[in-house]
CSV table of C-alpha atoms and ligand atoms in Angstrom, one decimal:
chain,number,residue,atom,x,y,z
A,1,UNK,CA,8.5,-10.5,36.6
A,2,UNK,CA,6.4,-8.3,38.9
A,3,UNK,CA,9.4,-6.0,39.5
A,4,UNK,CA,9.6,-5.4,35.7
A,5,UNK,CA,5.9,-4.7,35.5
A,6,UNK,CA,6.1,-2.3,38.4
A,7,UNK,CA,9.1,-0.5,36.8
A,8,UNK,CA,7.1,-0.2,33.5
A,9,UNK,CA,4.1,1.2,35.4
A,10,UNK,CA,6.4,3.7,37.2
A,11,UNK,CA,8.0,4.8,33.9
A,12,UNK,CA,4.6,5.3,32.3
A,13,UNK,CA,3.5,7.5,35.2
A,14,UNK,CA,6.6,9.6,34.6
A,15,UNK,CA,6.0,10.1,30.9
A,16,UNK,CA,6.1,13.7,29.9
A,17,UNK,CA,3.7,13.9,26.9
A,18,UNK,CA,4.2,16.8,24.6
A,19,UNK,CA,1.3,18.4,22.7
A,20,UNK,CA,1.8,16.3,19.6
A,21,UNK,CA,0.6,13.3,21.7
A,22,UNK,CA,-2.1,14.8,23.7
A,23,UNK,CA,-3.4,16.5,20.6
A,24,UNK,CA,-4.2,13.1,19.2
A,25,UNK,CA,-6.5,12.3,22.1
A,26,UNK,CA,-8.2,15.6,21.9
A,27,UNK,CA,-8.6,15.2,18.1
A,28,UNK,CA,-10.1,11.8,18.7
A,29,UNK,CA,-12.6,13.2,21.1
A,30,UNK,CA,-13.6,16.0,18.7
A,31,UNK,CA,-13.9,13.5,15.8
A,32,UNK,CA,-16.2,11.3,17.9
A,33,UNK,CA,-18.3,14.3,18.8
A,34,UNK,CA,-18.5,15.5,15.2
A,35,UNK,CA,-19.5,12.1,13.9
A,36,UNK,CA,-22.2,11.7,16.5
A,37,UNK,CA,-23.6,15.1,15.7
A,38,UNK,CA,-23.8,14.1,12.0
A,39,UNK,CA,-25.3,10.7,12.8
A,40,UNK,CA,-26.0,9.4,16.3
A,41,UNK,CA,-25.9,5.8,15.0
A,42,UNK,CA,-22.5,6.3,13.2
A,43,UNK,CA,-20.4,4.1,15.4
A,44,UNK,CA,-23.1,1.6,16.0
A,45,UNK,CA,-23.3,1.0,12.3
A,46,UNK,CA,-19.5,1.1,11.8
A,47,UNK,CA,-19.1,-1.6,14.4
A,48,UNK,CA,-21.4,-4.0,12.5
A,49,UNK,CA,-18.7,-4.9,10.0
A,50,UNK,CA,-16.9,-3.9,6.8
A,51,UNK,CA,-17.4,-4.6,3.1
A,52,UNK,CA,-14.8,-2.5,1.3
A,53,UNK,CA,-14.6,-2.8,-2.5
A,54,UNK,CA,-11.0,-1.6,-2.7
A,55,UNK,CA,-7.6,-2.8,-1.4
A,56,UNK,CA,-5.1,0.1,-1.3
A,57,UNK,CA,-1.4,-0.8,-1.2
A,58,UNK,CA,0.4,2.5,-0.6
A,59,UNK,CA,3.4,4.1,0.9
A,60,UNK,CA,3.8,4.5,4.6
A,61,UNK,CA,4.6,8.2,4.0
A,62,UNK,CA,2.4,10.3,6.4
A,63,UNK,CA,1.2,12.6,3.5
A,64,UNK,CA,-0.7,9.9,1.5
A,65,UNK,CA,-3.5,8.5,3.7
A,66,UNK,CA,-5.8,6.3,1.5
A,67,UNK,CA,-9.2,7.6,2.8
A,68,UNK,CA,-8.2,11.3,2.6
A,69,UNK,CA,-6.7,11.1,-0.9
A,70,UNK,CA,-9.7,9.3,-2.3
A,71,UNK,CA,-12.4,11.1,-0.3
A,72,UNK,CA,-13.7,7.9,1.1
A,73,UNK,CA,-15.0,7.0,4.6
A,74,UNK,CA,-14.0,4.4,7.2
A,75,UNK,CA,-15.2,1.0,6.0
A,76,UNK,CA,-14.6,1.8,2.3
A,77,UNK,CA,-10.9,1.0,1.7
A,78,UNK,CA,-8.9,-1.9,3.1
A,79,UNK,CA,-5.3,-0.7,3.5
A,80,UNK,CA,-1.8,-2.1,3.4
A,81,UNK,CA,1.1,0.4,3.6
A,82,UNK,CA,4.9,0.0,3.7
A,83,UNK,CA,7.9,2.1,2.7
A,84,UNK,CA,7.6,2.9,-1.0
A,85,UNK,CA,4.6,0.6,-1.7
A,86,UNK,CA,6.6,-2.4,-2.5
A,87,UNK,CA,5.0,-5.8,-3.2
A,88,UNK,CA,7.4,-8.6,-2.2
A,89,UNK,CA,6.4,-12.2,-2.7
A,90,UNK,CA,7.8,-13.4,0.6
A,91,UNK,CA,6.1,-10.7,2.6
A,92,UNK,CA,3.6,-12.6,4.8
A,93,UNK,CA,2.1,-9.3,5.9
A,94,UNK,CA,1.3,-8.2,2.3
A,95,UNK,CA,0.2,-11.8,1.3
A,96,UNK,CA,-2.1,-12.1,4.2
A,97,UNK,CA,-3.7,-8.7,3.5
A,98,UNK,CA,-4.0,-9.5,-0.2
A,99,UNK,CA,-5.5,-12.9,0.4
A,100,UNK,CA,-8.0,-11.7,3.0
A,101,UNK,CA,-9.0,-8.7,0.8
A,102,UNK,CA,-9.4,-10.8,-2.4
A,103,UNK,CA,-10.9,-14.1,-1.0
A,104,UNK,CA,-12.8,-13.0,2.1
A,105,UNK,CA,-13.8,-9.4,1.5
A,106,UNK,CA,-14.0,-10.0,-2.3
A,107,UNK,CA,-12.7,-6.6,-3.2
A,108,UNK,CA,-13.1,-5.6,-6.8
A,109,UNK,CA,-10.1,-3.3,-7.1
A,110,UNK,CA,-6.5,-3.5,-5.9
A,111,UNK,CA,-4.7,-0.2,-6.2
A,112,UNK,CA,-0.9,0.2,-5.9
A,113,UNK,CA,-0.5,3.9,-5.0
A,114,UNK,CA,2.9,5.5,-5.1
A,115,UNK,CA,3.7,9.2,-4.9
A,116,UNK,CA,6.1,11.7,-6.3
A,117,UNK,CA,8.5,12.9,-3.7
A,118,UNK,CA,8.8,9.4,-2.2
A,119,UNK,CA,11.8,9.4,0.2
A,120,UNK,CA,12.1,5.6,-0.2
A,121,UNK,CA,12.4,5.8,-4.0
A,122,UNK,CA,14.9,8.7,-3.7
A,123,UNK,CA,17.0,6.8,-1.2
A,124,UNK,CA,17.0,3.7,-3.5
A,125,UNK,CA,18.6,5.8,-6.2
A,126,UNK,CA,21.6,6.7,-4.1
A,127,UNK,CA,24.4,4.8,-2.3
A,128,UNK,CA,24.1,6.1,1.2
A,129,UNK,CA,23.3,3.6,3.9
A,130,UNK,CA,20.2,4.2,6.1
A,131,UNK,CA,20.1,0.9,8.0
A,132,UNK,CA,17.9,-2.2,7.7
A,133,UNK,CA,15.7,-0.3,5.3
A,134,UNK,CA,18.4,-0.6,2.7
A,135,UNK,CA,17.5,-4.3,2.3
A,136,UNK,CA,13.9,-3.3,1.7
A,137,UNK,CA,14.9,-0.6,-0.8
A,138,UNK,CA,17.0,-3.0,-2.7
A,139,UNK,CA,13.7,-4.2,-4.3
A,140,UNK,CA,13.5,-0.7,-5.9
A,141,UNK,CA,17.1,-0.8,-7.0
A,142,UNK,CA,16.0,-3.9,-8.9
A,143,UNK,CA,13.3,-1.8,-10.6
A,144,UNK,CA,16.0,0.7,-11.5
A,145,UNK,CA,18.2,-2.1,-13.0
A,146,UNK,CA,15.3,-3.4,-15.0
A,147,UNK,CA,14.7,0.1,-16.5
A,148,UNK,CA,18.3,1.5,-16.3
A,149,UNK,CA,18.5,2.3,-20.0
A,150,UNK,CA,15.5,4.6,-19.8
A,151,UNK,CA,16.3,6.0,-16.4
A,152,UNK,CA,20.0,6.7,-17.1
A,153,UNK,CA,19.0,8.7,-20.2
A,154,UNK,CA,17.1,11.2,-18.0
A,155,UNK,CA,19.7,13.8,-17.0
A,156,UNK,CA,17.5,15.8,-14.6
A,157,UNK,CA,17.7,14.0,-11.2
A,158,UNK,CA,14.1,15.1,-10.2
A,159,UNK,CA,12.7,13.9,-13.5
A,160,UNK,CA,14.6,10.7,-13.2
A,161,UNK,CA,13.3,10.1,-9.6
A,162,UNK,CA,9.7,10.9,-10.7
A,163,UNK,CA,10.0,8.3,-13.5
A,164,UNK,CA,11.4,5.7,-11.1
A,165,UNK,CA,8.3,6.4,-8.8
A,166,UNK,CA,6.1,5.6,-11.8
A,167,UNK,CA,8.1,2.5,-12.9
A,168,UNK,CA,8.1,1.3,-9.3
A,169,UNK,CA,4.3,1.4,-9.2
A,170,UNK,CA,4.2,-0.4,-12.6
A,171,UNK,CA,6.5,-3.2,-11.4
A,172,UNK,CA,4.6,-3.5,-8.1
A,173,UNK,CA,1.3,-3.8,-10.0
A,174,UNK,CA,2.9,-6.7,-12.0
A,175,UNK,CA,4.0,-8.2,-8.7
A,176,UNK,CA,0.5,-8.1,-7.4
A,177,UNK,CA,-0.8,-9.8,-10.6
A,178,UNK,CA,1.9,-12.5,-10.4
A,179,UNK,CA,0.8,-13.8,-7.0
A,180,UNK,CA,-1.1,-17.0,-6.9
A,181,UNK,CA,-3.8,-15.1,-4.9
A,182,UNK,CA,-4.6,-12.9,-7.9
A,183,UNK,CA,-4.1,-15.5,-10.6
A,184,UNK,CA,-6.4,-18.0,-8.8
A,185,UNK,CA,-9.0,-15.4,-8.2
A,186,UNK,CA,-9.0,-14.5,-12.0
A,187,UNK,CA,-9.7,-18.1,-12.8
A,188,UNK,CA,-12.9,-17.9,-10.8
A,189,UNK,CA,-14.2,-14.4,-11.4
A,190,UNK,CA,-13.8,-11.5,-13.8
A,191,UNK,CA,-14.6,-8.6,-11.6
A,192,UNK,CA,-11.2,-8.1,-10.0
A,193,UNK,CA,-8.9,-5.4,-11.4
A,194,UNK,CA,-5.4,-4.3,-10.4
A,195,UNK,CA,-4.5,-0.6,-10.9
A,196,UNK,CA,-1.4,1.6,-10.6
A,197,UNK,CA,-1.6,5.2,-9.4
A,198,UNK,CA,0.9,8.0,-8.6
A,199,UNK,CA,-0.2,10.8,-6.3
A,200,UNK,CA,1.3,14.3,-6.9
A,201,UNK,CA,1.8,15.9,-3.5
A,202,UNK,CA,2.0,19.3,-5.1
A,203,UNK,CA,-1.5,19.1,-6.4
A,204,UNK,CA,-3.1,16.3,-4.4
A,205,UNK,CA,-4.2,14.8,-7.7
A,206,UNK,CA,-3.9,11.1,-8.6
A,207,UNK,CA,-2.3,10.2,-11.9
A,208,UNK,CA,-3.8,6.9,-13.2
A,209,UNK,CA,-0.9,5.1,-14.8
A,210,UNK,CA,-3.4,3.3,-17.1
A,211,UNK,CA,-1.8,0.0,-16.5
A,212,UNK,CA,-5.0,-1.6,-15.1
A,213,UNK,CA,-5.0,-5.3,-15.4
A,214,UNK,CA,-7.7,-8.0,-15.1
A,215,UNK,CA,-6.1,-10.9,-16.8
A,216,UNK,CA,-2.8,-13.0,-16.4
A,217,UNK,CA,-2.3,-13.1,-20.2
A,218,UNK,CA,0.1,-10.2,-20.4
A,219,UNK,CA,2.3,-11.2,-17.4
A,220,UNK,CA,4.8,-13.1,-19.6
A,221,UNK,CA,4.9,-16.8,-20.2
A,222,UNK,CA,7.0,-17.7,-17.2
A,223,UNK,CA,4.7,-16.0,-14.7
A,224,UNK,CA,1.4,-17.2,-15.9
A,225,UNK,CA,0.2,-20.1,-13.9
A,226,UNK,CA,-2.1,-23.0,-14.8
A,227,UNK,CA,-4.9,-23.8,-12.4
A,228,UNK,CA,-4.0,-26.2,-9.6
A,229,UNK,CA,-6.2,-28.9,-11.2
A,230,UNK,CA,-4.3,-28.7,-14.5
A,231,UNK,CA,-0.9,-28.6,-12.9
A,232,UNK,CA,-1.7,-31.8,-11.0
A,233,UNK,CA,-2.0,-33.8,-14.3
B,1,LIG,ZN1,6.8,7.2,-0.2
């Protein structure tokens, strides 16, 4: 065991770090300096705790960072990101983030944020294999199948991909709403809304898909759940 550790230490010592790595540490140092110039108590206050009003479920794409896109500061947005902003009901990571955000942090808004030019959505429209990710992207192929009549009628491939980005956001908003976490929260409070956004990388602007939801009543009969107390009788 100690031999393995020693080898790791030796390997670390031999690391050749290019500028893209060292730039991060320089950037951090500059950021800390800037923040302290603005407010000498900044980190002291940041360390006290968080009370964000928003949960962001976005794409892992490096071009769509939640705080930058919305002009918010650290502490204001709780964030979950994965490839192509997919909400899968068996994803313990997503469920844990959603449960903590809704039931402990008591966020008032859950935003599913997709973006045009999404590589995950584009890959899901094709047949090429990329690896394990293909199993994840299959959820988006399901979205395509649900809306294949509309999508197949769009001849321009770019326009069709853009529409699938929008429809994927729409379906993932529904998936958030279908969770027991959101439905149980709606039984107790009326200040929790779920929204769908698409970010346009060419302009930076957000398109609100206007599919905001704060009630289980339009999920469809089979998805709407009784309260646990009612179901027990
Ligand atoms: Zn993406």
